[in-house]
Amino acid sequence: MKHRIVVLGAGYAGTYVAGTLARRLSPADVEITVVNAEPDFVQRLRLHQLAAGQEIEARKLADVFAGTQVRVRLARATAVDPERRVVAVTDTDGGGGGGEIGYDTLCYALGSHVADHGVPGVAEHAFDVTSLPSALRLRERLDRLEGAGGGGRGVVVGDGLTGIETATEIAESRPALAVALVARGELGAALSLGARGHLRRACERLGITVVEHTCVEAVEARRVRCAGGAVLEAEATVWAAGFTVSPIAADSGLKVTDSGQIVVDRTMRSLSHPSIYAAGDSAHAIGDNGRPLPMSCASAGYTGRQVVDAVVARLTGRRVTHTRLSYLGNHISLGRRDGIIQLVDGQARAKPSYVGGRKAARVKSGILKGSLWAASHPTFGLPVRRRRLAATPPVAATEKAVV
C-alpha cells in the first residue's frame, strides 16, 4: 500500500511542499493529495492590488501540478482526526460532496486570515484582503463608490505591512477616494528613522490622512468609532489590524500556542502528533535568531523547505538536515512606483539604513514575480532522482508523540 501524503492548503508553503515531495519521492511508494478550497493559486501578496482595481495573474492548480502526479482535491478542510488519521472536507467544486481523506503523513499549511480582536462590527461591516473572495468583495465596493461619483471615503485600520500597502495602493489607483490610515502607535514604528520619514512622505504625496496613536473600538456601516470619542466617516472600512489562524488544529487536539499556531520542533513536526507537519503561517516555528518567525511569504518558504527535507529523510531512512530559518527584513510596496526595503538585525530590529523609492519598488515587483513563478513551477531545478521509501515503517508512524 502506498504511503498517503496529504497537504492542506495550496498557498506559498503548500504548493512548494506538494510539488517538491512529488519530485523527490517515488510515485511507486507514495501518493500525494493537495486539498484547497480555490481552483487557482492565489497570490496573497498582491490581493491589495486586486482590491485596488488592478489585474493579477492566477494559475490553475491543475496546471501547476501537471505532470507531477499530485492530486488536487477542491475542498475545504473542516476537521482533522489525528487518531484515525483522516481529514474531514466539504467539496467546493459545486458537486456538493465531502467526506474524509485518509493520510499517513499530513502537511498542515492552511495559512491565516484576518483577526477582528473582538472589535464589534468588524465581521459585519469591514472588508479585508486576506483571501480572493474578500479582496474581490472590497474591489466591488470601491467600484460602486467610484461609479456613484466623488470617490467616497475609505479607512484602512492597521499600519502593519498589509495596512500600509493596502492604503497606498488604493490611494494611488483610486485618487478620487479619500483614504485614511489608522495606526495604533506611531506610523511605521518598526521601521528605521529614515524609512519612517519616507513612508510619511509617501502618504502625504498620495493624499492619505494618517491617524496615529488611535485605537478603534467599533466598526459601523458608514463610520469607524475610535477610543476617546473620535469618529471617522467611511463608506468602506478595510480591516488590516492583524491575522489569526484557522481553529481546526486546536479543535483537533494538536498542541498549539494561545494564538492557535501548531507547536513544532526544529523540523516542523508537531510536538504532539508526529505524523503531522506544519508550514507557513500555521506553524509556530522558532527562527535561527531564537524568535518566532513572522507570518510572511519568506517564512512559508523556509518552513516549507524544512518540511520537505524532514519528510523525505524520515520516509527514506536518512538523516534529517536543518534548513535555514532566517528573518532578514521587509519589502513594502507604496503603490506601483515607490517602496521600502528594510533589513533587520539578528534581534529583528530595523537596521539604520534602508532602500526607498523606485529601486525598492522594482525589487518588490521582482520578488512577487519570483514568488509566483516558483509557486507555479514547484519542481523546477530539483534533482530528477526519486527516492524509494525505506523498507521499515516510516518514523512518523512508529515514534511516540512528544508531549
mmCIF file of C-alpha atoms in Angstrom:
data_model
loop_
_atom_site.group_PDB
_atom_site.id
_atom_site.type_symbol
_atom_site.label_atom_id
_atom_site.label_comp_id
_atom_site.label_asym_id
_atom_site.label_seq_id
_atom_site.Cartn_x
_atom_site.Cartn_y
_atom_site.Cartn_z
ATOM 1 C CA MET A 1 0.000 0.000 0.000
ATOM 2 C CA LYS A 2 1.305 3.456 -0.898
ATOM 3 C CA HIS A 3 2.173 5.988 1.775
ATOM 4 C CA ARG A 4 -0.507 8.701 1.685
ATOM 5 C CA ILE A 5 0.712 12.297 1.989
ATOM 6 C CA VAL A 6 -1.998 14.959 2.285
ATOM 7 C CA VAL A 7 -1.218 18.680 2.060
ATOM 8 C CA LEU A 8 -3.852 21.043 3.440
ATOM 9 C CA GLY A 9 -3.664 24.387 1.649
ATOM 10 C CA ALA A 10 -2.110 25.416 -1.667
ATOM 11 C CA GLY A 11 -0.621 28.768 -0.800
ATOM 12 C CA TYR A 12 3.084 29.589 -0.996
ATOM 13 C CA ALA A 13 4.012 26.853 1.502
ATOM 14 C CA GLY A 14 1.578 24.154 0.421
ATOM 15 C CA THR A 15 2.303 24.298 -3.313
ATOM 16 C CA TYR A 16 6.040 24.102 -2.682
ATOM 17 C CA VAL A 17 5.747 21.180 -0.284
ATOM 18 C CA ALA A 18 3.428 19.140 -2.506
ATOM 19 C CA GLY A 19 5.347 19.708 -5.723
ATOM 20 C CA THR A 20 8.772 19.126 -4.206
ATOM 21 C CA LEU A 21 7.733 15.952 -2.407
ATOM 22 C CA ALA A 22 6.335 14.660 -5.707
ATOM 23 C CA ARG A 23 9.681 15.268 -7.382
ATOM 24 C CA ARG A 24 11.801 13.733 -4.620
ATOM 25 C CA LEU A 25 9.762 10.653 -3.703
ATOM 26 C CA SER A 26 8.968 7.724 -5.963
ATOM 27 C CA PRO A 27 5.337 7.569 -7.154
ATOM 28 C CA ALA A 28 5.605 3.798 -6.757
ATOM 29 C CA ASP A 29 5.642 4.314 -2.987
ATOM 30 C CA VAL A 30 3.661 7.490 -2.281
ATOM 31 C CA GLU A 31 0.507 9.265 -3.359
ATOM 32 C CA ILE A 32 0.189 12.993 -2.712
ATOM 33 C CA THR A 33 -3.086 14.887 -2.433
ATOM 34 C CA VAL A 34 -3.467 18.659 -2.129
ATOM 35 C CA VAL A 35 -6.676 19.924 -0.541
ATOM 36 C CA ASN A 36 -7.556 23.522 -1.382
ATOM 37 C CA ALA A 37 -10.794 25.497 -1.482
ATOM 38 C CA GLU A 38 -9.860 27.564 -4.571
ATOM 39 C CA PRO A 39 -9.003 26.091 -8.006
ATOM 40 C CA ASP A 40 -6.276 28.716 -8.565
ATOM 41 C CA PHE A 41 -3.015 29.552 -6.874
ATOM 42 C CA VAL A 42 -3.836 32.834 -5.135
ATOM 43 C CA GLN A 43 -1.113 35.483 -4.923
ATOM 44 C CA ARG A 44 -1.971 36.665 -1.447
ATOM 45 C CA LEU A 45 0.897 39.171 -1.522
ATOM 46 C CA ARG A 46 -0.905 41.006 -4.316
ATOM 47 C CA LEU A 47 -4.518 40.878 -3.161
ATOM 48 C CA HIS A 48 -4.380 44.529 -2.126
ATOM 49 C CA GLN A 49 -3.578 45.334 -5.768
ATOM 50 C CA LEU A 50 -6.567 43.310 -6.918
ATOM 51 C CA ALA A 51 -8.805 45.189 -4.478
ATOM 52 C CA ALA A 52 -7.429 48.492 -5.741
ATOM 53 C CA GLY A 53 -8.634 47.650 -9.251
ATOM 54 C CA GLN A 54 -5.624 46.022 -10.895
ATOM 55 C CA GLU A 55 -5.494 42.629 -12.585
ATOM 56 C CA ILE A 56 -3.222 39.964 -11.138
ATOM 57 C CA GLU A 57 -2.192 36.681 -12.697
ATOM 58 C CA ALA A 58 -3.683 33.427 -11.451
ATOM 59 C CA ARG A 59 -2.680 29.896 -12.416
ATOM 60 C CA LYS A 60 -4.916 26.866 -12.141
ATOM 61 C CA LEU A 61 -3.642 24.370 -9.584
ATOM 62 C CA ALA A 62 -4.290 21.646 -12.132
ATOM 63 C CA ASP A 63 -1.719 23.344 -14.384
ATOM 64 C CA VAL A 64 0.703 23.978 -11.515
ATOM 65 C CA PHE A 65 0.814 20.280 -10.660
ATOM 66 C CA ALA A 66 0.534 18.957 -14.222
ATOM 67 C CA GLY A 67 2.938 16.076 -14.715
ATOM 68 C CA THR A 68 3.769 15.735 -11.010
ATOM 69 C CA GLN A 69 1.138 13.070 -10.195
ATOM 70 C CA VAL A 70 -0.118 15.306 -7.367
ATOM 71 C CA ARG A 71 -3.873 15.003 -6.966
ATOM 72 C CA VAL A 72 -5.829 18.218 -6.404
ATOM 73 C CA ARG A 73 -8.995 17.982 -4.317
ATOM 74 C CA LEU A 74 -11.096 21.149 -4.432
ATOM 75 C CA ALA A 75 -12.480 21.104 -0.938
ATOM 76 C CA ARG A 76 -12.447 22.967 2.349
ATOM 77 C CA ALA A 77 -10.890 21.141 5.305
ATOM 78 C CA THR A 78 -13.243 21.231 8.295
ATOM 79 C CA ALA A 79 -11.540 18.957 10.830
ATOM 80 C CA VAL A 80 -8.569 16.686 11.423
ATOM 81 C CA ASP A 81 -8.793 13.436 13.385
ATOM 82 C CA PRO A 82 -5.152 12.682 14.259
ATOM 83 C CA GLU A 83 -6.009 9.399 15.978
ATOM 84 C CA ARG A 84 -7.783 7.951 12.924
ATOM 85 C CA ARG A 85 -5.535 9.958 10.577
ATOM 86 C CA VAL A 86 -8.303 11.414 8.464
ATOM 87 C CA VAL A 87 -9.263 14.910 7.329
ATOM 88 C CA ALA A 88 -12.929 15.857 7.056
ATOM 89 C CA VAL A 89 -13.670 18.006 3.988
ATOM 90 C CA THR A 90 -16.514 19.750 2.195
ATOM 91 C CA ASP A 91 -16.157 19.948 -1.585
ATOM 92 C CA THR A 92 -16.120 23.403 -3.181
ATOM 93 C CA ASP A 93 -16.278 22.387 -6.844
ATOM 94 C CA GLY A 94 -20.065 22.535 -6.972
ATOM 95 C CA GLY A 95 -20.586 18.821 -6.563
ATOM 96 C CA GLY A 96 -21.965 19.200 -3.060
ATOM 97 C CA GLY A 97 -19.900 16.287 -1.772
ATOM 98 C CA GLY A 98 -17.474 15.887 1.063
ATOM 99 C CA GLY A 99 -16.341 13.079 3.297
ATOM 100 C CA GLU A 100 -12.970 12.108 4.665
ATOM 101 C CA ILE A 101 -9.454 11.814 3.257
ATOM 102 C CA GLY A 102 -7.077 9.407 4.936
ATOM 103 C CA TYR A 103 -3.396 10.184 5.417
ATOM 104 C CA ASP A 104 -0.195 8.672 6.742
ATOM 105 C CA THR A 105 1.667 11.997 6.731
ATOM 106 C CA LEU A 106 -0.166 15.317 6.890
ATOM 107 C CA CYS A 107 1.269 18.726 5.991
ATOM 108 C CA TYR A 108 -0.877 21.442 7.540
ATOM 109 C CA ALA A 109 -0.484 24.695 5.581
ATOM 110 C CA LEU A 110 -3.855 26.428 5.878
ATOM 111 C CA GLY A 111 -2.336 29.891 6.302
ATOM 112 C CA SER A 112 -4.070 32.713 8.144
ATOM 113 C CA HIS A 113 -6.993 35.094 7.882
ATOM 114 C CA VAL A 114 -7.989 38.436 9.323
ATOM 115 C CA ALA A 115 -8.313 38.742 13.116
ATOM 116 C CA ASP A 116 -11.035 41.036 14.433
ATOM 117 C CA HIS A 117 -9.675 41.007 18.022
ATOM 118 C CA GLY A 118 -13.226 41.053 19.275
ATOM 119 C CA VAL A 119 -13.908 44.552 17.949
ATOM 120 C CA PRO A 120 -17.660 44.959 17.371
ATOM 121 C CA GLY A 121 -18.769 45.337 13.774
ATOM 122 C CA VAL A 122 -15.616 44.083 12.040
ATOM 123 C CA ALA A 123 -17.206 40.851 10.821
ATOM 124 C CA GLU A 124 -20.380 42.596 9.713
ATOM 125 C CA HIS A 125 -19.088 45.807 8.153
ATOM 126 C CA ALA A 126 -15.334 45.652 7.443
ATOM 127 C CA PHE A 127 -13.535 44.430 4.319
ATOM 128 C CA ASP A 128 -10.148 42.704 4.176
ATOM 129 C CA VAL A 129 -7.573 41.438 1.678
ATOM 130 C CA THR A 130 -6.649 38.068 3.187
ATOM 131 C CA SER A 131 -8.446 35.909 0.604
ATOM 132 C CA LEU A 132 -9.524 36.106 -3.016
ATOM 133 C CA PRO A 133 -13.275 36.377 -2.260
ATOM 134 C CA SER A 134 -12.730 39.117 0.334
ATOM 135 C CA ALA A 135 -10.435 41.126 -1.970
ATOM 136 C CA LEU A 136 -12.981 40.895 -4.790
ATOM 137 C CA ARG A 137 -15.719 41.994 -2.390
ATOM 138 C CA LEU A 138 -13.704 45.100 -1.487
ATOM 139 C CA ARG A 139 -12.980 45.787 -5.155
ATOM 140 C CA GLU A 140 -16.694 45.688 -5.967
ATOM 141 C CA ARG A 141 -17.411 48.111 -3.145
ATOM 142 C CA LEU A 142 -14.773 50.578 -4.326
ATOM 143 C CA ASP A 143 -16.048 50.285 -7.895
ATOM 144 C CA ARG A 144 -19.539 51.233 -6.714
ATOM 145 C CA LEU A 145 -18.190 54.229 -4.805
ATOM 146 C CA GLU A 146 -16.357 55.474 -7.886
ATOM 147 C CA GLY A 147 -19.377 54.823 -10.059
ATOM 148 C CA ALA A 148 -21.503 56.974 -7.766
ATOM 149 C CA GLY A 149 -19.148 59.924 -8.357
ATOM 150 C CA GLY A 150 -16.913 61.679 -5.864
ATOM 151 C CA GLY A 151 -14.985 58.540 -4.916
ATOM 152 C CA GLY A 152 -16.212 58.325 -1.322
ATOM 153 C CA ARG A 153 -14.174 57.784 1.832
ATOM 154 C CA GLY A 154 -12.174 54.739 2.839
ATOM 155 C CA VAL A 155 -10.492 53.915 6.156
ATOM 156 C CA VAL A 156 -7.728 51.313 6.492
ATOM 157 C CA VAL A 157 -7.295 50.128 10.083
ATOM 158 C CA GLY A 158 -3.829 48.820 10.914
ATOM 159 C CA ASP A 159 -0.386 50.100 9.961
ATOM 160 C CA GLY A 160 1.378 46.784 9.579
ATOM 161 C CA LEU A 161 2.702 45.838 6.169
ATOM 162 C CA THR A 162 -0.718 44.840 4.842
ATOM 163 C CA GLY A 163 -2.360 48.035 6.043
ATOM 164 C CA ILE A 164 0.348 50.260 4.603
ATOM 165 C CA GLU A 165 0.371 48.500 1.240
ATOM 166 C CA THR A 166 -3.426 48.478 1.015
ATOM 167 C CA ALA A 167 -3.816 52.172 1.867
ATOM 168 C CA THR A 168 -1.112 53.340 -0.542
ATOM 169 C CA GLU A 169 -2.278 51.066 -3.373
ATOM 170 C CA ILE A 170 -5.889 52.213 -3.112
ATOM 171 C CA ALA A 171 -4.905 55.872 -2.820
ATOM 172 C CA GLU A 172 -2.718 55.670 -5.928
ATOM 173 C CA SER A 173 -5.124 53.585 -8.047
ATOM 174 C CA ARG A 174 -8.266 55.455 -6.990
ATOM 175 C CA PRO A 175 -7.256 59.109 -6.438
ATOM 176 C CA ALA A 176 -10.878 60.260 -6.157
ATOM 177 C CA LEU A 177 -11.252 58.188 -2.990
ATOM 178 C CA ALA A 178 -10.302 59.894 0.283
ATOM 179 C CA VAL A 179 -8.160 57.395 2.209
ATOM 180 C CA ALA A 180 -7.303 57.435 5.917
ATOM 181 C CA LEU A 181 -4.823 55.070 7.600
ATOM 182 C CA VAL A 182 -5.303 54.357 11.313
ATOM 183 C CA ALA A 183 -2.194 53.426 13.321
ATOM 184 C CA ARG A 184 -2.334 52.163 16.893
ATOM 185 C CA GLY A 185 1.008 53.828 17.618
ATOM 186 C CA GLU A 186 3.452 55.847 15.515
ATOM 187 C CA LEU A 187 3.186 55.224 11.777
ATOM 188 C CA GLY A 188 5.791 52.621 10.750
ATOM 189 C CA ALA A 189 7.131 52.285 14.290
ATOM 190 C CA ALA A 190 9.044 49.083 13.445
ATOM 191 C CA LEU A 191 10.993 50.802 10.647
ATOM 192 C CA SER A 192 14.205 52.796 10.873
ATOM 193 C CA LEU A 193 14.012 56.559 11.325
ATOM 194 C CA GLY A 194 14.774 57.210 7.660
ATOM 195 C CA ALA A 195 12.249 54.645 6.443
ATOM 196 C CA ARG A 196 9.567 56.131 8.696
ATOM 197 C CA GLY A 197 10.191 59.512 7.134
ATOM 198 C CA HIS A 198 9.997 58.026 3.647
ATOM 199 C CA LEU A 199 6.703 56.339 4.497
ATOM 200 C CA ARG A 200 5.234 59.540 5.870
ATOM 201 C CA ARG A 201 6.227 61.490 2.754
ATOM 202 C CA ALA A 202 4.650 58.800 0.558
ATOM 203 C CA CYS A 203 1.378 59.094 2.467
ATOM 204 C CA GLU A 204 1.459 62.881 2.066
ATOM 205 C CA ARG A 205 2.157 62.556 -1.664
ATOM 206 C CA LEU A 206 -0.778 60.173 -2.096
ATOM 207 C CA GLY A 207 -3.126 62.317 -0.022
ATOM 208 C CA ILE A 208 -3.547 59.710 2.753
ATOM 209 C CA THR A 209 -4.719 61.054 6.097
ATOM 210 C CA VAL A 210 -2.673 59.345 8.826
ATOM 211 C CA VAL A 211 -4.390 58.932 12.199
ATOM 212 C CA GLU A 212 -1.807 57.847 14.780
ATOM 213 C CA HIS A 213 -1.962 56.623 18.404
ATOM 214 C CA THR A 214 -5.569 55.615 17.889
ATOM 215 C CA CYS A 215 -7.454 52.516 18.979
ATOM 216 C CA VAL A 216 -10.590 51.511 17.069
ATOM 217 C CA GLU A 217 -13.458 50.496 19.348
ATOM 218 C CA ALA A 218 -16.130 49.631 16.768
ATOM 219 C CA VAL A 219 -16.803 49.486 13.046
ATOM 220 C CA GLU A 220 -20.193 50.573 11.775
ATOM 221 C CA ALA A 221 -21.745 50.553 8.315
ATOM 222 C CA ARG A 222 -20.535 54.045 7.421
ATOM 223 C CA ARG A 223 -18.098 55.047 10.127
ATOM 224 C CA VAL A 224 -15.346 53.934 12.490
ATOM 225 C CA ARG A 225 -15.579 54.781 16.188
ATOM 226 C CA CYS A 226 -12.292 55.316 17.997
ATOM 227 C CA ALA A 227 -11.303 55.482 21.646
ATOM 228 C CA GLY A 228 -11.836 58.910 23.124
ATOM 229 C CA GLY A 229 -14.952 59.548 21.066
ATOM 230 C CA ALA A 230 -13.358 60.321 17.702
ATOM 231 C CA VAL A 231 -15.359 59.213 14.656
ATOM 232 C CA LEU A 232 -14.053 58.598 11.118
ATOM 233 C CA GLU A 233 -16.583 58.602 8.301
ATOM 234 C CA ALA A 234 -16.094 55.645 5.951
ATOM 235 C CA GLU A 235 -18.097 54.149 3.109
ATOM 236 C CA ALA A 236 -15.520 51.338 3.035
ATOM 237 C CA THR A 237 -13.528 50.190 6.076
ATOM 238 C CA VAL A 238 -10.614 47.826 5.452
ATOM 239 C CA TRP A 239 -9.510 45.818 8.487
ATOM 240 C CA ALA A 240 -5.772 45.047 8.463
ATOM 241 C CA ALA A 241 -5.122 45.039 12.202
ATOM 242 C CA GLY A 242 -3.660 41.561 12.478
ATOM 243 C CA PHE A 243 -4.070 37.944 11.436
ATOM 244 C CA THR A 244 -5.055 34.676 13.047
ATOM 245 C CA VAL A 245 -5.042 31.035 12.023
ATOM 246 C CA SER A 246 -7.804 28.510 11.498
ATOM 247 C CA PRO A 247 -9.159 26.896 14.702
ATOM 248 C CA ILE A 248 -9.006 23.434 13.085
ATOM 249 C CA ALA A 249 -5.653 22.497 14.629
ATOM 250 C CA ALA A 250 -6.718 23.464 18.147
ATOM 251 C CA ASP A 251 -10.130 21.832 17.769
ATOM 252 C CA SER A 252 -8.441 18.644 16.577
ATOM 253 C CA GLY A 253 -6.385 18.292 19.738
ATOM 254 C CA LEU A 254 -2.979 19.289 18.392
ATOM 255 C CA LYS A 255 -0.618 21.146 20.679
ATOM 256 C CA VAL A 256 -0.968 24.807 19.717
ATOM 257 C CA THR A 257 0.005 28.221 21.036
ATOM 258 C CA ASP A 258 -2.501 30.639 22.530
ATOM 259 C CA SER A 259 -2.869 32.073 19.023
ATOM 260 C CA GLY A 260 -3.719 28.651 17.565
ATOM 261 C CA GLN A 261 -0.473 28.013 15.679
ATOM 262 C CA ILE A 262 0.812 24.432 15.725
ATOM 263 C CA VAL A 263 3.777 23.971 18.066
ATOM 264 C CA VAL A 264 6.515 22.254 16.061
ATOM 265 C CA ASP A 265 10.074 21.072 16.599
ATOM 266 C CA ARG A 266 13.042 22.267 14.549
ATOM 267 C CA THR A 267 11.972 20.013 11.659
ATOM 268 C CA MET A 268 8.405 21.475 11.559
ATOM 269 C CA ARG A 269 6.873 18.304 13.023
ATOM 270 C CA SER A 270 4.044 18.650 15.512
ATOM 271 C CA LEU A 271 5.226 18.119 19.070
ATOM 272 C CA SER A 272 2.016 16.300 19.972
ATOM 273 C CA HIS A 273 1.343 14.320 16.775
ATOM 274 C CA PRO A 274 4.497 13.322 14.835
ATOM 275 C CA SER A 275 2.593 12.259 11.708
ATOM 276 C CA ILE A 276 1.657 15.929 11.206
ATOM 277 C CA TYR A 277 3.934 18.700 9.936
ATOM 278 C CA ALA A 278 3.101 22.407 9.723
ATOM 279 C CA ALA A 279 4.400 25.117 7.386
ATOM 280 C CA GLY A 280 3.790 28.794 6.772
ATOM 281 C CA ASP A 281 1.525 30.887 8.979
ATOM 282 C CA SER A 282 0.058 27.767 10.610
ATOM 283 C CA ALA A 283 3.365 26.854 12.276
ATOM 284 C CA HIS A 284 4.832 28.315 15.439
ATOM 285 C CA ALA A 285 8.412 27.991 14.206
ATOM 286 C CA ILE A 286 11.406 29.354 16.078
ATOM 287 C CA GLY A 287 13.909 31.000 13.762
ATOM 288 C CA ASP A 288 17.671 30.847 13.903
ATOM 289 C CA ASN A 289 17.629 34.053 15.978
ATOM 290 C CA GLY A 290 15.602 32.361 18.705
ATOM 291 C CA ARG A 291 12.423 34.294 17.890
ATOM 292 C CA PRO A 292 9.200 33.020 16.311
ATOM 293 C CA LEU A 293 9.173 33.501 12.557
ATOM 294 C CA PRO A 294 6.671 36.163 11.476
ATOM 295 C CA MET A 295 3.719 35.337 9.261
ATOM 296 C CA SER A 296 5.153 36.025 5.803
ATOM 297 C CA CYS A 297 5.852 34.572 2.373
ATOM 298 C CA ALA A 298 9.531 34.226 3.309
ATOM 299 C CA SER A 299 8.636 32.181 6.391
ATOM 300 C CA ALA A 300 6.431 29.987 4.210
ATOM 301 C CA GLY A 301 9.442 29.267 2.017
ATOM 302 C CA TYR A 302 11.799 28.457 4.889
ATOM 303 C CA THR A 303 9.350 26.257 6.783
ATOM 304 C CA GLY A 304 8.175 24.551 3.587
ATOM 305 C CA ARG A 305 11.720 23.560 2.683
ATOM 306 C CA GLN A 306 12.268 22.182 6.185
ATOM 307 C CA VAL A 307 9.078 20.122 5.967
ATOM 308 C CA VAL A 308 10.182 18.609 2.659
ATOM 309 C CA ASP A 309 13.667 17.760 3.896
ATOM 310 C CA ALA A 310 12.297 16.209 7.099
ATOM 311 C CA VAL A 311 9.580 14.142 5.409
ATOM 312 C CA VAL A 312 11.895 12.846 2.673
ATOM 313 C CA ALA A 313 14.625 11.965 5.161
ATOM 314 C CA ARG A 314 12.353 10.152 7.578
ATOM 315 C CA LEU A 315 10.448 8.226 4.919
ATOM 316 C CA THR A 316 13.626 7.113 3.138
ATOM 317 C CA GLY A 317 15.651 6.300 6.266
ATOM 318 C CA ARG A 318 18.084 9.203 6.022
ATOM 319 C CA ARG A 319 19.341 11.787 8.491
ATOM 320 C CA VAL A 320 17.201 14.898 8.773
ATOM 321 C CA THR A 321 19.094 18.090 7.965
ATOM 322 C CA HIS A 322 18.149 21.549 9.180
ATOM 323 C CA THR A 323 17.400 24.266 6.641
ATOM 324 C CA ARG A 324 17.914 27.954 7.332
ATOM 325 C CA LEU A 325 15.154 29.696 9.279
ATOM 326 C CA SER A 326 16.014 33.372 8.928
ATOM 327 C CA TYR A 327 14.165 36.659 9.104
ATOM 328 C CA LEU A 328 16.082 39.211 7.054
ATOM 329 C CA GLY A 329 13.664 42.112 6.733
ATOM 330 C CA ASN A 330 10.617 43.532 4.980
ATOM 331 C CA HIS A 331 9.837 44.718 1.456
ATOM 332 C CA ILE A 332 6.945 47.167 1.370
ATOM 333 C CA SER A 333 5.218 48.498 -1.720
ATOM 334 C CA LEU A 334 3.885 52.062 -1.639
ATOM 335 C CA GLY A 335 1.886 51.918 -4.839
ATOM 336 C CA ARG A 336 3.434 50.864 -8.144
ATOM 337 C CA ARG A 337 6.342 53.354 -8.244
ATOM 338 C CA ASP A 338 7.544 53.574 -4.654
ATOM 339 C CA GLY A 339 8.548 51.223 -1.879
ATOM 340 C CA ILE A 340 10.763 50.492 1.113
ATOM 341 C CA ILE A 341 13.278 47.701 1.687
ATOM 342 C CA GLN A 342 14.044 47.484 5.406
ATOM 343 C CA LEU A 343 16.591 44.948 6.650
ATOM 344 C CA VAL A 344 16.732 43.840 10.294
ATOM 345 C CA ASP A 345 19.471 42.624 12.624
ATOM 346 C CA GLY A 346 19.710 39.334 14.489
ATOM 347 C CA GLN A 347 17.202 40.529 17.053
ATOM 348 C CA ALA A 348 14.660 41.525 14.380
ATOM 349 C CA ARG A 349 15.325 45.248 14.958
ATOM 350 C CA ALA A 350 15.393 47.569 11.966
ATOM 351 C CA LYS A 351 18.879 48.435 10.729
ATOM 352 C CA PRO A 352 19.558 52.177 10.386
ATOM 353 C CA SER A 353 19.770 52.160 6.590
ATOM 354 C CA TYR A 354 17.003 51.377 4.120
ATOM 355 C CA VAL A 355 16.298 51.440 0.386
ATOM 356 C CA GLY A 356 13.379 53.538 -0.821
ATOM 357 C CA GLY A 357 11.753 54.835 -3.984
ATOM 358 C CA ARG A 358 11.597 53.267 -7.430
ATOM 359 C CA LYS A 359 14.509 50.915 -6.758
ATOM 360 C CA ALA A 360 12.680 49.405 -3.800
ATOM 361 C CA ALA A 361 9.509 49.155 -5.883
ATOM 362 C CA ARG A 362 11.385 47.268 -8.611
ATOM 363 C CA VAL A 363 12.885 44.894 -6.035
ATOM 364 C CA LYS A 364 9.440 44.226 -4.559
ATOM 365 C CA SER A 365 8.000 43.624 -8.026
ATOM 366 C CA GLY A 366 10.791 41.168 -8.766
ATOM 367 C CA ILE A 367 10.155 39.315 -5.514
ATOM 368 C CA LEU A 368 6.463 38.997 -6.324
ATOM 369 C CA LYS A 369 7.153 37.749 -9.836
ATOM 370 C CA GLY A 370 9.699 35.291 -8.493
ATOM 371 C CA SER A 371 7.269 34.017 -5.863
ATOM 372 C CA LEU A 372 4.585 33.426 -8.483
ATOM 373 C CA TRP A 373 6.996 31.683 -10.824
ATOM 374 C CA ALA A 374 8.363 29.470 -8.048
ATOM 375 C CA ALA A 375 4.867 28.530 -6.882
ATOM 376 C CA SER A 376 3.819 27.791 -10.473
ATOM 377 C CA HIS A 377 6.889 25.617 -11.092
ATOM 378 C CA PRO A 378 7.396 23.799 -7.765
ATOM 379 C CA THR A 379 9.692 21.127 -9.212
ATOM 380 C CA PHE A 380 11.981 23.340 -11.301
ATOM 381 C CA GLY A 381 15.675 22.733 -10.723
ATOM 382 C CA LEU A 382 15.179 19.769 -8.407
ATOM 383 C CA PRO A 383 17.090 16.518 -8.956
ATOM 384 C CA VAL A 384 15.345 14.041 -11.219
ATOM 385 C CA ARG A 385 16.058 11.094 -8.943
ATOM 386 C CA ARG A 386 13.059 9.979 -6.936
ATOM 387 C CA ARG A 387 13.864 8.113 -3.746
ATOM 388 C CA ARG A 388 12.131 4.924 -2.689
ATOM 389 C CA LEU A 389 10.732 4.633 0.797
ATOM 390 C CA ALA A 390 12.680 2.714 3.413
ATOM 391 C CA ALA A 391 11.718 -0.914 3.995
ATOM 392 C CA THR A 392 10.998 -0.235 7.667
ATOM 393 C CA PRO A 393 7.829 1.632 8.694
ATOM 394 C CA PRO A 394 8.053 5.442 8.459
ATOM 395 C CA VAL A 395 9.374 7.175 11.571
ATOM 396 C CA ALA A 396 6.182 9.207 11.982
ATOM 397 C CA ALA A 397 4.131 6.038 12.242
ATOM 398 C CA THR A 398 6.270 4.408 14.945
ATOM 399 C CA GLU A 399 7.585 7.209 17.137
ATOM 400 C CA LYS A 400 5.614 8.202 20.179
ATOM 401 C CA ALA A 401 4.316 11.734 20.381
ATOM 402 C CA VAL A 402 6.393 14.214 22.319
ATOM 403 C CA VAL A 403 4.035 15.914 24.751
#
